[in-house]
mmCIF file of C-alpha atoms and ligand atoms in Angstrom:
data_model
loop_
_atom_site.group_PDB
_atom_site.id
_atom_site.type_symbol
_atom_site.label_atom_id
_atom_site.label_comp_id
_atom_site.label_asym_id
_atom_site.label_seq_id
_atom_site.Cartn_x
_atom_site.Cartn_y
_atom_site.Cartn_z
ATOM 1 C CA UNK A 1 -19.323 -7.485 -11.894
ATOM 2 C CA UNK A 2 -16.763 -4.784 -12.434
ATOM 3 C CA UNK A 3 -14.261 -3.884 -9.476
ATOM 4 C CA UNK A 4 -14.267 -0.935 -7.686
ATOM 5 C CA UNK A 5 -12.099 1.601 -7.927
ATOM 6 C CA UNK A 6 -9.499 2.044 -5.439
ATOM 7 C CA UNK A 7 -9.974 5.265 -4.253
ATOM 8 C CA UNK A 8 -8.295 5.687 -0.678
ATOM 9 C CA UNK A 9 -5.642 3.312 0.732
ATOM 10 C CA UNK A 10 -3.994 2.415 4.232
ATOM 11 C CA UNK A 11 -0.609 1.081 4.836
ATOM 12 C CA UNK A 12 0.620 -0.478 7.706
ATOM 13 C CA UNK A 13 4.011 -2.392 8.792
ATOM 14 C CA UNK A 14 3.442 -5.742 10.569
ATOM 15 C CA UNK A 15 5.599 -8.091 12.233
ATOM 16 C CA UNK A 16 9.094 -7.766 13.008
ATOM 17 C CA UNK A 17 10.614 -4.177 11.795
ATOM 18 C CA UNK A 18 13.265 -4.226 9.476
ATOM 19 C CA UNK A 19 15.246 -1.306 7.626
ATOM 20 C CA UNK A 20 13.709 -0.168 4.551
ATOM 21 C CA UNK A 21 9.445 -0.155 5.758
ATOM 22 C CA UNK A 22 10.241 3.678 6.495
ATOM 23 C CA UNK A 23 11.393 4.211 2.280
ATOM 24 C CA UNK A 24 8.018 1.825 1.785
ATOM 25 C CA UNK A 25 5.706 3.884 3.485
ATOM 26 C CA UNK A 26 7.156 6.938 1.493
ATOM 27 C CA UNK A 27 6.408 5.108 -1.610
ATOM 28 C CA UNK A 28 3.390 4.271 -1.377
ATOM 29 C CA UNK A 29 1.777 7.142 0.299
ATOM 30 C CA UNK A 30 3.928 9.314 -2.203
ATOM 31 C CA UNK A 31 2.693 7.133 -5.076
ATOM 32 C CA UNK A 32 -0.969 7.435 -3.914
ATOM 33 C CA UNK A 33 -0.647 10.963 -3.591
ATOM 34 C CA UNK A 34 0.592 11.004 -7.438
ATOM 35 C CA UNK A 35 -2.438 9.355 -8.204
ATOM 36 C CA UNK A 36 -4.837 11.580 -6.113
ATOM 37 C CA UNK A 37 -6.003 9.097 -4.559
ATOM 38 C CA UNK A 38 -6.460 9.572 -0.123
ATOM 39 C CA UNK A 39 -4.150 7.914 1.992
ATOM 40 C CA UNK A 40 -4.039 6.642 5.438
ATOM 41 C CA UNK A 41 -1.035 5.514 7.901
ATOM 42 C CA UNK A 42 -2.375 2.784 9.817
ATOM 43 C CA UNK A 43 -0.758 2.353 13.679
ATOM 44 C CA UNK A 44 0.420 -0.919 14.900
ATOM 45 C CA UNK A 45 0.000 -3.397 12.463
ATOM 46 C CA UNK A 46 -3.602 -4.972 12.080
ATOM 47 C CA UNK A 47 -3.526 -3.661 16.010
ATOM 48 C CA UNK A 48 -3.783 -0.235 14.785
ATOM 49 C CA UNK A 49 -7.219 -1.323 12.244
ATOM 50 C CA UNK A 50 -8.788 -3.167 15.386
ATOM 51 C CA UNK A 51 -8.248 -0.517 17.636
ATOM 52 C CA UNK A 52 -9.270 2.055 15.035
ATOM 53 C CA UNK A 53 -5.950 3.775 14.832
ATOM 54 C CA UNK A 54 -5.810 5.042 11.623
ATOM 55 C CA UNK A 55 -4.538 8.474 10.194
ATOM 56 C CA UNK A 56 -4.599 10.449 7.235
ATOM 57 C CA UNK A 57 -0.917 11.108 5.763
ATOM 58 C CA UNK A 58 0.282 13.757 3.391
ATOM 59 C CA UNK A 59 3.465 14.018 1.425
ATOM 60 C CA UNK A 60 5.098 15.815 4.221
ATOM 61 C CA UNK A 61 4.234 12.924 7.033
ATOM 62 C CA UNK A 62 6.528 10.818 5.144
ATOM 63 C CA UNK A 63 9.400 13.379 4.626
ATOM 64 C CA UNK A 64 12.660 12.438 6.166
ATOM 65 C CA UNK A 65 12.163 8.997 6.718
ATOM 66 C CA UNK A 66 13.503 7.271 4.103
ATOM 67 C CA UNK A 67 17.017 6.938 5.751
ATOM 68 C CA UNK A 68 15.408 5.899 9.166
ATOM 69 C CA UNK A 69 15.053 2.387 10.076
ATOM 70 C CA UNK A 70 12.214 1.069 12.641
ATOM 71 C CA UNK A 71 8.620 2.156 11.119
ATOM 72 C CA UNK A 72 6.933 5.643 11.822
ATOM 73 C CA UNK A 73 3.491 3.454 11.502
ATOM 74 C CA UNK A 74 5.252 1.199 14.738
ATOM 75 C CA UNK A 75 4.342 -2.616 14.173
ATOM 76 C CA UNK A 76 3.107 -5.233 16.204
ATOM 77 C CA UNK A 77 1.776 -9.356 15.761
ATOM 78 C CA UNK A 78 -1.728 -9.194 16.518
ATOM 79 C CA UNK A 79 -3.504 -12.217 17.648
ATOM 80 C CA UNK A 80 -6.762 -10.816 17.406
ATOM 81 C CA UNK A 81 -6.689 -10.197 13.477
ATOM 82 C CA UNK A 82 -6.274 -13.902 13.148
ATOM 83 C CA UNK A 83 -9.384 -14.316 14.515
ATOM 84 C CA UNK A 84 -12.749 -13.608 12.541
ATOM 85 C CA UNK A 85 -14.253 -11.162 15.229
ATOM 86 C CA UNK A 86 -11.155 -9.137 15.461
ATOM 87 C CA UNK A 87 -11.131 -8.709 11.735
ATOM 88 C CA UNK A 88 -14.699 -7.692 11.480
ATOM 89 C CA UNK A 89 -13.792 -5.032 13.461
ATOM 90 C CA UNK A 90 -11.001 -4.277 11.662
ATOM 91 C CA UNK A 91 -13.212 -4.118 8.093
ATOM 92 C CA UNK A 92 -15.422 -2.157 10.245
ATOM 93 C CA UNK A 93 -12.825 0.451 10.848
ATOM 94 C CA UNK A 94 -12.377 0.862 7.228
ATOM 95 C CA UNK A 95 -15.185 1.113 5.884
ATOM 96 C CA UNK A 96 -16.312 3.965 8.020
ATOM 97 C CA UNK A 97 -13.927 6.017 6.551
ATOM 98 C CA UNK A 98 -13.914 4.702 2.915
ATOM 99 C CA UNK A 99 -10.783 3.057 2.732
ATOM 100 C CA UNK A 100 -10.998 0.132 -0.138
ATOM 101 C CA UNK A 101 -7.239 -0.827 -0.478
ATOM 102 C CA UNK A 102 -4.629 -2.143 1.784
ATOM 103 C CA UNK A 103 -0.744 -2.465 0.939
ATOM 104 C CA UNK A 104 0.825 -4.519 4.347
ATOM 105 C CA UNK A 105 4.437 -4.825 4.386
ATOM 106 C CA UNK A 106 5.500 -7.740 6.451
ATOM 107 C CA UNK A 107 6.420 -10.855 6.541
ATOM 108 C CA UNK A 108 4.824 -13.947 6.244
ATOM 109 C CA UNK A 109 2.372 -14.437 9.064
ATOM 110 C CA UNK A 110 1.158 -11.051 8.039
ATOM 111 C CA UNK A 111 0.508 -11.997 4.723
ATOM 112 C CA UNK A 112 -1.552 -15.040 6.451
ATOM 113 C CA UNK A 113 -3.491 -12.293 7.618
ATOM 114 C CA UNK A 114 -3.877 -10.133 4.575
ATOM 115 C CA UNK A 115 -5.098 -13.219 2.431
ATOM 116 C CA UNK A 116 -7.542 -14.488 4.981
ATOM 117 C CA UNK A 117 -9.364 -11.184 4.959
ATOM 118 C CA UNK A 118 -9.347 -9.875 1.396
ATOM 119 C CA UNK A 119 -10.777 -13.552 1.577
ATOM 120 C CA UNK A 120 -13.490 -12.159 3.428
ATOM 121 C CA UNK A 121 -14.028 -9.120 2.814
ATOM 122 C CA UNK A 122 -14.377 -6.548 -0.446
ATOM 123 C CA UNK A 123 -10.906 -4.641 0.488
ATOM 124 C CA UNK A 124 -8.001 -5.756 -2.180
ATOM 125 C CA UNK A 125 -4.627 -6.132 0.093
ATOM 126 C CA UNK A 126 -1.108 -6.234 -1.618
ATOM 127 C CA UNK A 127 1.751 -7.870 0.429
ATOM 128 C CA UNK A 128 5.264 -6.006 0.578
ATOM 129 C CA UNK A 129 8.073 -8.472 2.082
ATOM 130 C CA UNK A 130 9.360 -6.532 4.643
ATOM 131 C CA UNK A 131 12.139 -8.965 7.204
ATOM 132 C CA UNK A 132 15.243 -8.922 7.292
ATOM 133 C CA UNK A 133 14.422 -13.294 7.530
ATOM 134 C CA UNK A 134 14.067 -13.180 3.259
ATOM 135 C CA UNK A 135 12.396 -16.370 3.431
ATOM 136 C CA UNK A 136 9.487 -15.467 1.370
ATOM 137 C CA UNK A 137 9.738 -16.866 -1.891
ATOM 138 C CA UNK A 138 9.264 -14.728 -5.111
ATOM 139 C CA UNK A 139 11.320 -12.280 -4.273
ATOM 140 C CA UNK A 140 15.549 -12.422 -4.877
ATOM 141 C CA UNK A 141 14.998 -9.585 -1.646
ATOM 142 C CA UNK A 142 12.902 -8.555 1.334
ATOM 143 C CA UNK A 143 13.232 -5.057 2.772
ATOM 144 C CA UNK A 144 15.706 -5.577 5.311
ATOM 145 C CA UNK A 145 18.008 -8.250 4.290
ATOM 146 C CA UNK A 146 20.099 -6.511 2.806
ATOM 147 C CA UNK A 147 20.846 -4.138 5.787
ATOM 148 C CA UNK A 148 20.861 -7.074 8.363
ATOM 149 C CA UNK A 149 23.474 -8.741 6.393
ATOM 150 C CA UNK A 150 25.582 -6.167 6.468
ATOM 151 C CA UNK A 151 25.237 -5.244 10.018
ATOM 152 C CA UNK A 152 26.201 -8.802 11.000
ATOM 153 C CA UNK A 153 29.288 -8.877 8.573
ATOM 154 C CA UNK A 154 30.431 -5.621 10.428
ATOM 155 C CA UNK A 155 29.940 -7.176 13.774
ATOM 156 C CA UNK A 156 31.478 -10.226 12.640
ATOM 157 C CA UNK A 157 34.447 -8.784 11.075
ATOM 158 C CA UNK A 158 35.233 -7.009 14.513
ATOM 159 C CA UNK A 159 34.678 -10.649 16.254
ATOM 160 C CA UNK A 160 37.106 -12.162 13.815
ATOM 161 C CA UNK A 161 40.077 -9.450 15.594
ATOM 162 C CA UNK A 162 39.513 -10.879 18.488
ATOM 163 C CA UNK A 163 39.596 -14.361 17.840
ATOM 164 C CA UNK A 164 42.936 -13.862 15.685
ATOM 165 C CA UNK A 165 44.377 -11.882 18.794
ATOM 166 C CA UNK A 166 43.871 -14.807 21.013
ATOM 167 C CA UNK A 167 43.333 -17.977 18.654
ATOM 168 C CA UNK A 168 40.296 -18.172 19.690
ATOM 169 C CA UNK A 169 37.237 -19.887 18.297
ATOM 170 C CA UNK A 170 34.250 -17.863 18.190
ATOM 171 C CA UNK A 171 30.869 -19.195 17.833
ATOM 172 C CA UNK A 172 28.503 -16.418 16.282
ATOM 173 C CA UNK A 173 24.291 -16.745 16.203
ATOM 174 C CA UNK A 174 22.753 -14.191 13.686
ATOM 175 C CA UNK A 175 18.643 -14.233 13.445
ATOM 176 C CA UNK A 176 16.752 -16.312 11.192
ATOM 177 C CA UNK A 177 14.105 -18.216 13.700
ATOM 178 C CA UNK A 178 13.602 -20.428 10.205
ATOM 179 C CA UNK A 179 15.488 -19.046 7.323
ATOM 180 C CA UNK A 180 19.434 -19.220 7.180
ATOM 181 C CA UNK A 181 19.946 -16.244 4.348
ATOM 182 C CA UNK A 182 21.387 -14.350 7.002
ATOM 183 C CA UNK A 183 23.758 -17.121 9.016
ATOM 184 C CA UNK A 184 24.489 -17.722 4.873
ATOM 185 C CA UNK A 185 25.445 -14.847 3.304
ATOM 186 C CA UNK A 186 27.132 -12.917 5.991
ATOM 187 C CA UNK A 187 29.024 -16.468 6.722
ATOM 188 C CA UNK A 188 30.425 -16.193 3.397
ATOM 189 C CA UNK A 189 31.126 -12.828 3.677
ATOM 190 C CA UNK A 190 33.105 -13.229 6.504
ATOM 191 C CA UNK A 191 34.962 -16.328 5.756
ATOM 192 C CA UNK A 192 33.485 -18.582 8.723
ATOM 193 C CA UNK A 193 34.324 -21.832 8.927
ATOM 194 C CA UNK A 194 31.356 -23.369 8.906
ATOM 195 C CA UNK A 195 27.857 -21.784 8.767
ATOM 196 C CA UNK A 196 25.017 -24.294 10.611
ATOM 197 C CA UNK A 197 21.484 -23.266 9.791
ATOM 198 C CA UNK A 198 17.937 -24.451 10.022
ATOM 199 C CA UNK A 199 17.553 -25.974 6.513
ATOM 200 C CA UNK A 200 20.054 -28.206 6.867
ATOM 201 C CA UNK A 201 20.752 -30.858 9.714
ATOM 202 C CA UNK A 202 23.580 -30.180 11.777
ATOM 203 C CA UNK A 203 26.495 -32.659 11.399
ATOM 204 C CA UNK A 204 27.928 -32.761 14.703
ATOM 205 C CA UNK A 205 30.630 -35.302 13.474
ATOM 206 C CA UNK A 206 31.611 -33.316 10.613
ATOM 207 C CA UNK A 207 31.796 -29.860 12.648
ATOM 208 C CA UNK A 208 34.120 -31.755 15.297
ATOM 209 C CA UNK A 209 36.549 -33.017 12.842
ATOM 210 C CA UNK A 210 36.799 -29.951 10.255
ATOM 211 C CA UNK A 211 36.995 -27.995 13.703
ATOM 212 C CA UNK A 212 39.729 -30.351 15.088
ATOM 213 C CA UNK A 213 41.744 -30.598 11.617
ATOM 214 C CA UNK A 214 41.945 -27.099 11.321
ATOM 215 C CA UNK A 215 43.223 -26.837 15.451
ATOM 216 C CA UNK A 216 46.190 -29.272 13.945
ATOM 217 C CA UNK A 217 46.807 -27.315 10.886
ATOM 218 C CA UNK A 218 47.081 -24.609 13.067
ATOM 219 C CA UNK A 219 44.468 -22.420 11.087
ATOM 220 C CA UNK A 220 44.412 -18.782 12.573
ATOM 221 C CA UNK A 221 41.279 -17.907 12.972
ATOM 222 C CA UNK A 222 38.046 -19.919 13.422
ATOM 223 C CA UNK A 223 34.808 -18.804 12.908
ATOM 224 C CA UNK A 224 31.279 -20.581 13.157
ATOM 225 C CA UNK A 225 27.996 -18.717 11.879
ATOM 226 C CA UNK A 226 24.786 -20.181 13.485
ATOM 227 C CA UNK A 227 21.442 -19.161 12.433
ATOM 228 C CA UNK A 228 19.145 -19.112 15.424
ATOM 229 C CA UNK A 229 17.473 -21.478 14.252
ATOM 230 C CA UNK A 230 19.926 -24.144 13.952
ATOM 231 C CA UNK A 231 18.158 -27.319 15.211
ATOM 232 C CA UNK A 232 20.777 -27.868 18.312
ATOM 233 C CA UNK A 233 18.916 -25.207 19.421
ATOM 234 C CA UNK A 234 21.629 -22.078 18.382
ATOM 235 C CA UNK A 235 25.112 -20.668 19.196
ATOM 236 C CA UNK A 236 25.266 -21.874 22.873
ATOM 237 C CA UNK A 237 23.928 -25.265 22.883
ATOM 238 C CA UNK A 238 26.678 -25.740 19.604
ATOM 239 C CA UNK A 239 29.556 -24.619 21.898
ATOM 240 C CA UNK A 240 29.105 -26.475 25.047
ATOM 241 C CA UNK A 241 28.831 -29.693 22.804
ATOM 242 C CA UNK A 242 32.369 -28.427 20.965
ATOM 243 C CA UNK A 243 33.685 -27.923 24.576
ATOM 244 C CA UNK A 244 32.769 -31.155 25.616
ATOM 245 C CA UNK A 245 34.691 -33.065 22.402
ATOM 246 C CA UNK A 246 37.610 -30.373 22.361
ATOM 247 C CA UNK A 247 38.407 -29.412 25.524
ATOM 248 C CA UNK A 248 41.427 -27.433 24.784
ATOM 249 C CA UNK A 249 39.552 -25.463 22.284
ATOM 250 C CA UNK A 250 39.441 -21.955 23.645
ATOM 251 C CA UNK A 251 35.659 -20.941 22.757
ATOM 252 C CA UNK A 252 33.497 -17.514 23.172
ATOM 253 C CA UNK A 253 30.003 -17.327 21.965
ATOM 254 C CA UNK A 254 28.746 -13.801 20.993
ATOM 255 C CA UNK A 255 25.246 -13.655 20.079
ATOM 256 C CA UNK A 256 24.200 -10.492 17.459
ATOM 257 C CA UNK A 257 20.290 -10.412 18.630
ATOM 258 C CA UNK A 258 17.978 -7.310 18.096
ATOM 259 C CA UNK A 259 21.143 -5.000 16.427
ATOM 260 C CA UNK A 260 20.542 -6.758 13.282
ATOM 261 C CA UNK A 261 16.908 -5.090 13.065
ATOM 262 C CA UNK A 262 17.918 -1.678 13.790
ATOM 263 C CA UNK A 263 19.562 1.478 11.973
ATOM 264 C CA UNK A 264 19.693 3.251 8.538
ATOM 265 C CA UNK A 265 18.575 1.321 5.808
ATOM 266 C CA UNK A 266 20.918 0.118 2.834
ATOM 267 C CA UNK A 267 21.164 1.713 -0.410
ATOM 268 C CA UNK A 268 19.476 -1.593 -1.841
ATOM 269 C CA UNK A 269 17.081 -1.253 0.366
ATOM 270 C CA UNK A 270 15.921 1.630 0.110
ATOM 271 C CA UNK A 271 15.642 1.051 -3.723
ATOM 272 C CA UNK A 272 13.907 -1.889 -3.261
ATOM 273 C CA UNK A 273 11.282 -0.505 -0.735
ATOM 274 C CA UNK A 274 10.772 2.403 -2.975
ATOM 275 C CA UNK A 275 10.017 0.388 -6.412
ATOM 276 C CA UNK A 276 7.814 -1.811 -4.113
ATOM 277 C CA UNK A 277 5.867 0.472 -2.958
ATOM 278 C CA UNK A 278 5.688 2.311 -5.797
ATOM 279 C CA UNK A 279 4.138 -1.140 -7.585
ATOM 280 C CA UNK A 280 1.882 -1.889 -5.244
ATOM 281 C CA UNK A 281 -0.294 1.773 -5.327
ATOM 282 C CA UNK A 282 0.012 0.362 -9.485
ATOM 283 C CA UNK A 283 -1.532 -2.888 -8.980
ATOM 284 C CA UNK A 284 -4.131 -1.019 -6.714
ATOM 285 C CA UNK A 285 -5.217 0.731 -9.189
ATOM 286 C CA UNK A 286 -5.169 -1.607 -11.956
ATOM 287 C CA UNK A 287 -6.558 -4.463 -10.247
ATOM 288 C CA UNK A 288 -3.490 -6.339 -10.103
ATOM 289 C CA UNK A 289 -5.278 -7.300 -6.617
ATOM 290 C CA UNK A 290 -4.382 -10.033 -3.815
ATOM 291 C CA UNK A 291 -0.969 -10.373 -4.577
ATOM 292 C CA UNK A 292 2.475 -9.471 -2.853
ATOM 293 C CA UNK A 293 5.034 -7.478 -4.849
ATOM 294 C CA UNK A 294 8.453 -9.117 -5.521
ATOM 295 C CA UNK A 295 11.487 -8.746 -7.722
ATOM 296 C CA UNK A 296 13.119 -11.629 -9.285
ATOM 297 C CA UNK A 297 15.976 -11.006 -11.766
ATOM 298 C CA UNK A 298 15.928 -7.375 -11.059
ATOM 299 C CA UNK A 299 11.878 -7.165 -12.779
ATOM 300 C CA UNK A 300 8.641 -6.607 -10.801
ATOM 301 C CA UNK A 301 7.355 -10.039 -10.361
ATOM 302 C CA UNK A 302 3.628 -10.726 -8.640
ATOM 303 C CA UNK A 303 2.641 -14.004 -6.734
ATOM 304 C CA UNK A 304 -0.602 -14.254 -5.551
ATOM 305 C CA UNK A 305 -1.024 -14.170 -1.614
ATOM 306 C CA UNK A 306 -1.627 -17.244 -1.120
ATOM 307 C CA UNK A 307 1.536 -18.809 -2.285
ATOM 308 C CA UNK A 308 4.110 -15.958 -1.051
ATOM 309 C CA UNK A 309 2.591 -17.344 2.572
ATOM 310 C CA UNK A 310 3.134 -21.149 1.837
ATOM 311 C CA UNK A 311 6.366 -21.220 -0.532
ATOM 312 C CA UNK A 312 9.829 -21.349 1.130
ATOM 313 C CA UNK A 313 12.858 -21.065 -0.859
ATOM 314 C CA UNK A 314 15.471 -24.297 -0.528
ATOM 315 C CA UNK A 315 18.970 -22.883 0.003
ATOM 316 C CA UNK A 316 20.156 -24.685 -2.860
ATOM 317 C CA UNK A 317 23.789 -27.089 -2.436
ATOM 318 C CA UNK A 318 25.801 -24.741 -4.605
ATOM 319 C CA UNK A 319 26.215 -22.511 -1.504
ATOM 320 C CA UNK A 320 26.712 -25.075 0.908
ATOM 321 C CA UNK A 321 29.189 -26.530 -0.930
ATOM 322 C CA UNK A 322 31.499 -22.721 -1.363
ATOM 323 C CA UNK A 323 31.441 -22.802 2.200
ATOM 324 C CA UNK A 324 33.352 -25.997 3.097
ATOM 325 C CA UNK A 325 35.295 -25.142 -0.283
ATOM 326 C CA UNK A 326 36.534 -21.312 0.820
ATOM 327 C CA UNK A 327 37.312 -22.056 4.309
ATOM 328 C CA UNK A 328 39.933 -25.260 3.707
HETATM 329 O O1 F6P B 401 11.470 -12.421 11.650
HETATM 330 C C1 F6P B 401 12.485 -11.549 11.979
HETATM 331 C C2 F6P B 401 13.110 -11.929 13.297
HETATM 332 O O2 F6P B 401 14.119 -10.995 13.572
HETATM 333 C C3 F6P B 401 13.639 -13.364 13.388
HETATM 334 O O3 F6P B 401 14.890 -13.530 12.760
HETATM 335 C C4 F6P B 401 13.668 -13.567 14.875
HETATM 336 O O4 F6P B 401 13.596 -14.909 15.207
HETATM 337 C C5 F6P B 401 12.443 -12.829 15.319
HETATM 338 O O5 F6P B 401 12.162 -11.853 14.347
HETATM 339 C C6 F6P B 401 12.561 -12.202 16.685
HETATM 340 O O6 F6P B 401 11.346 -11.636 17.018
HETATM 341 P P1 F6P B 401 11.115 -10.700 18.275
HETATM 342 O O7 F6P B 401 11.718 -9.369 17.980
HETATM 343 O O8 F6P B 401 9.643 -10.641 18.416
HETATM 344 O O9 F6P B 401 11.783 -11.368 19.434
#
């Protein structure tokens, strides 16, 4: 049987926010426009399809938001999507008004989502990775990361004054509840010490002595990146066991939290959020359906749902190994 043609499409951000959904929405309701095709902003995440909180959008609802982080369309984690009343009602809500296509940015337990109903139902969905977490494989990016990296190396950077000033040895925690790209890269970037995150088991041992070699070499400044993570349990629970085995070790903990999420997107991603979502209207409407929307090696690269919500990336030992290397 032949498909049907996609003919009017919602959008919706889901999950945590992260800079660069704004530029998505643009591009695919600016894309869909192209196309003449209808489209609709829905509210809240799979909250806003429940609660039937849907709206039409033009070319102007999405003007002047590509350089705004958060999401015009808000976002939420819905609990009652993952259930197979609440998405019933959420096909329901569709249908009435003709939508037949569905591009979700989000991350992964969105995408759970998105795959369990076009499972169900007759509405193709396309996953964007929108989190600043990137730790969705098939995809070098997610919206977000790239502007959460830098917004921790800032921070970090300023951190690193202070702990110079006073000799001090600072014990950061960046987000990443699973993934360490963040703790990672802006680690690197800032020239921490060491860099603990979930993928890898913390070596207390090891942390103690490179800690306590560098105290006799009389390094300036030291620097520890934690991922939240971390399976001590983050920044805090790492510094009260370095106070306990290095008691002279003067030690602040300064936890980044929520300000990674926020403010203007990056350059990358806002050029990564607007090829996205320029793709996904394109695999809409050529039946390129189910899948989410990556780009490996700069090129638009597809993986079905189902494996962008199983797959995790491994952080691979090259990069664990330039971190002990750099900061000797
Ligand atoms: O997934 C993005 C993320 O920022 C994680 O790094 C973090 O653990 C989580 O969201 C925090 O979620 P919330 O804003 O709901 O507390």
């Amino acid at each position: 049987m032949a498909e049907k043609k996609v003919t009017k499409i919602g959008v919706l951000t889901s999950g945590g926010d992260a800079p660069g959904m704004n530029a998505a929405v643009r591009a695919v309701v600016r894309t869909g426009l192209y196309h003449g095709l209808d489209m609709f902003g829905v509210m809240r995440g799979y909250s806003g399809m429940i609660d039937d909180d849907i709206v039409p959008m033009d070319s102007r609802s999405v003007a002047n938001i590509i350089q705004r982080g958060g999401t015009i369309l808000k976002t939420a984690r819905s609990a009652e999507f993952m259930e197979p009343a609440g998405r019933k009602i959420a096909y329901d809500n569709l249908k009435k008004r003709g939508i037949n296509g569905l591009v979700i940015i989000g991350g992964d337990g969105s995408f759970k989502g998105a795959q369990k109903f076009s499972n169900e139902f007759d509405i193709p969905c396309i996953g964007l990775p929108g989190t600043i977490d990137k730790d969705i494989a098939g995809s070098d990016f997610t919206i977000g990361f790239d502007t959460a990296v830098n917004t921790a190396v800032e921070a970090i950077d300023k951190i690193r004054d202070t702990a110079d000033a006073h000799d001090r040895l600072f014990i950061v925690e960046v987000m990443g509840r699973d993934a360490g790209y963040i703790a990672l890269h802006s680690g690197i970037a800032t020239g921490a010490e060491n860099i603990l995150i979930p993928e890898t088991k913390t070596d207390i041992e090891a942390l103690i002595h490179s800690l306590s070699e560098k105290e006799k070499r009389k390094k300036l400044v030291n620097l520890v990146v934690v991922a939240e993570g971390e399976k001590f349990g983050g920044a805090n629970e790492i510094a009260s066991i370095v106070r306990q085995r290095l008691p002279k070790a003067d030690i602040r903990v300064c936890i980044l939290g929520h300000i990674q999420r926020g403010g203007s997107p990056s350059c990358l991603d806002r050029l990564i959020a607007s090829r996205m979502g320029y793709a996904a209207v394109d695999c809409l409407i050529n039946g390129t359906h189910n899948v989410m929307v990556g780009i490996l090696n700069n090129t638009l690269h597809y993986t079905p749902l189902d494996h962008a919500v199983k797959a995790k990336d491994k952080i691979s030992d090259d990069w664990l190994r330039i971190v002990k290397i750099l900061a000797s």
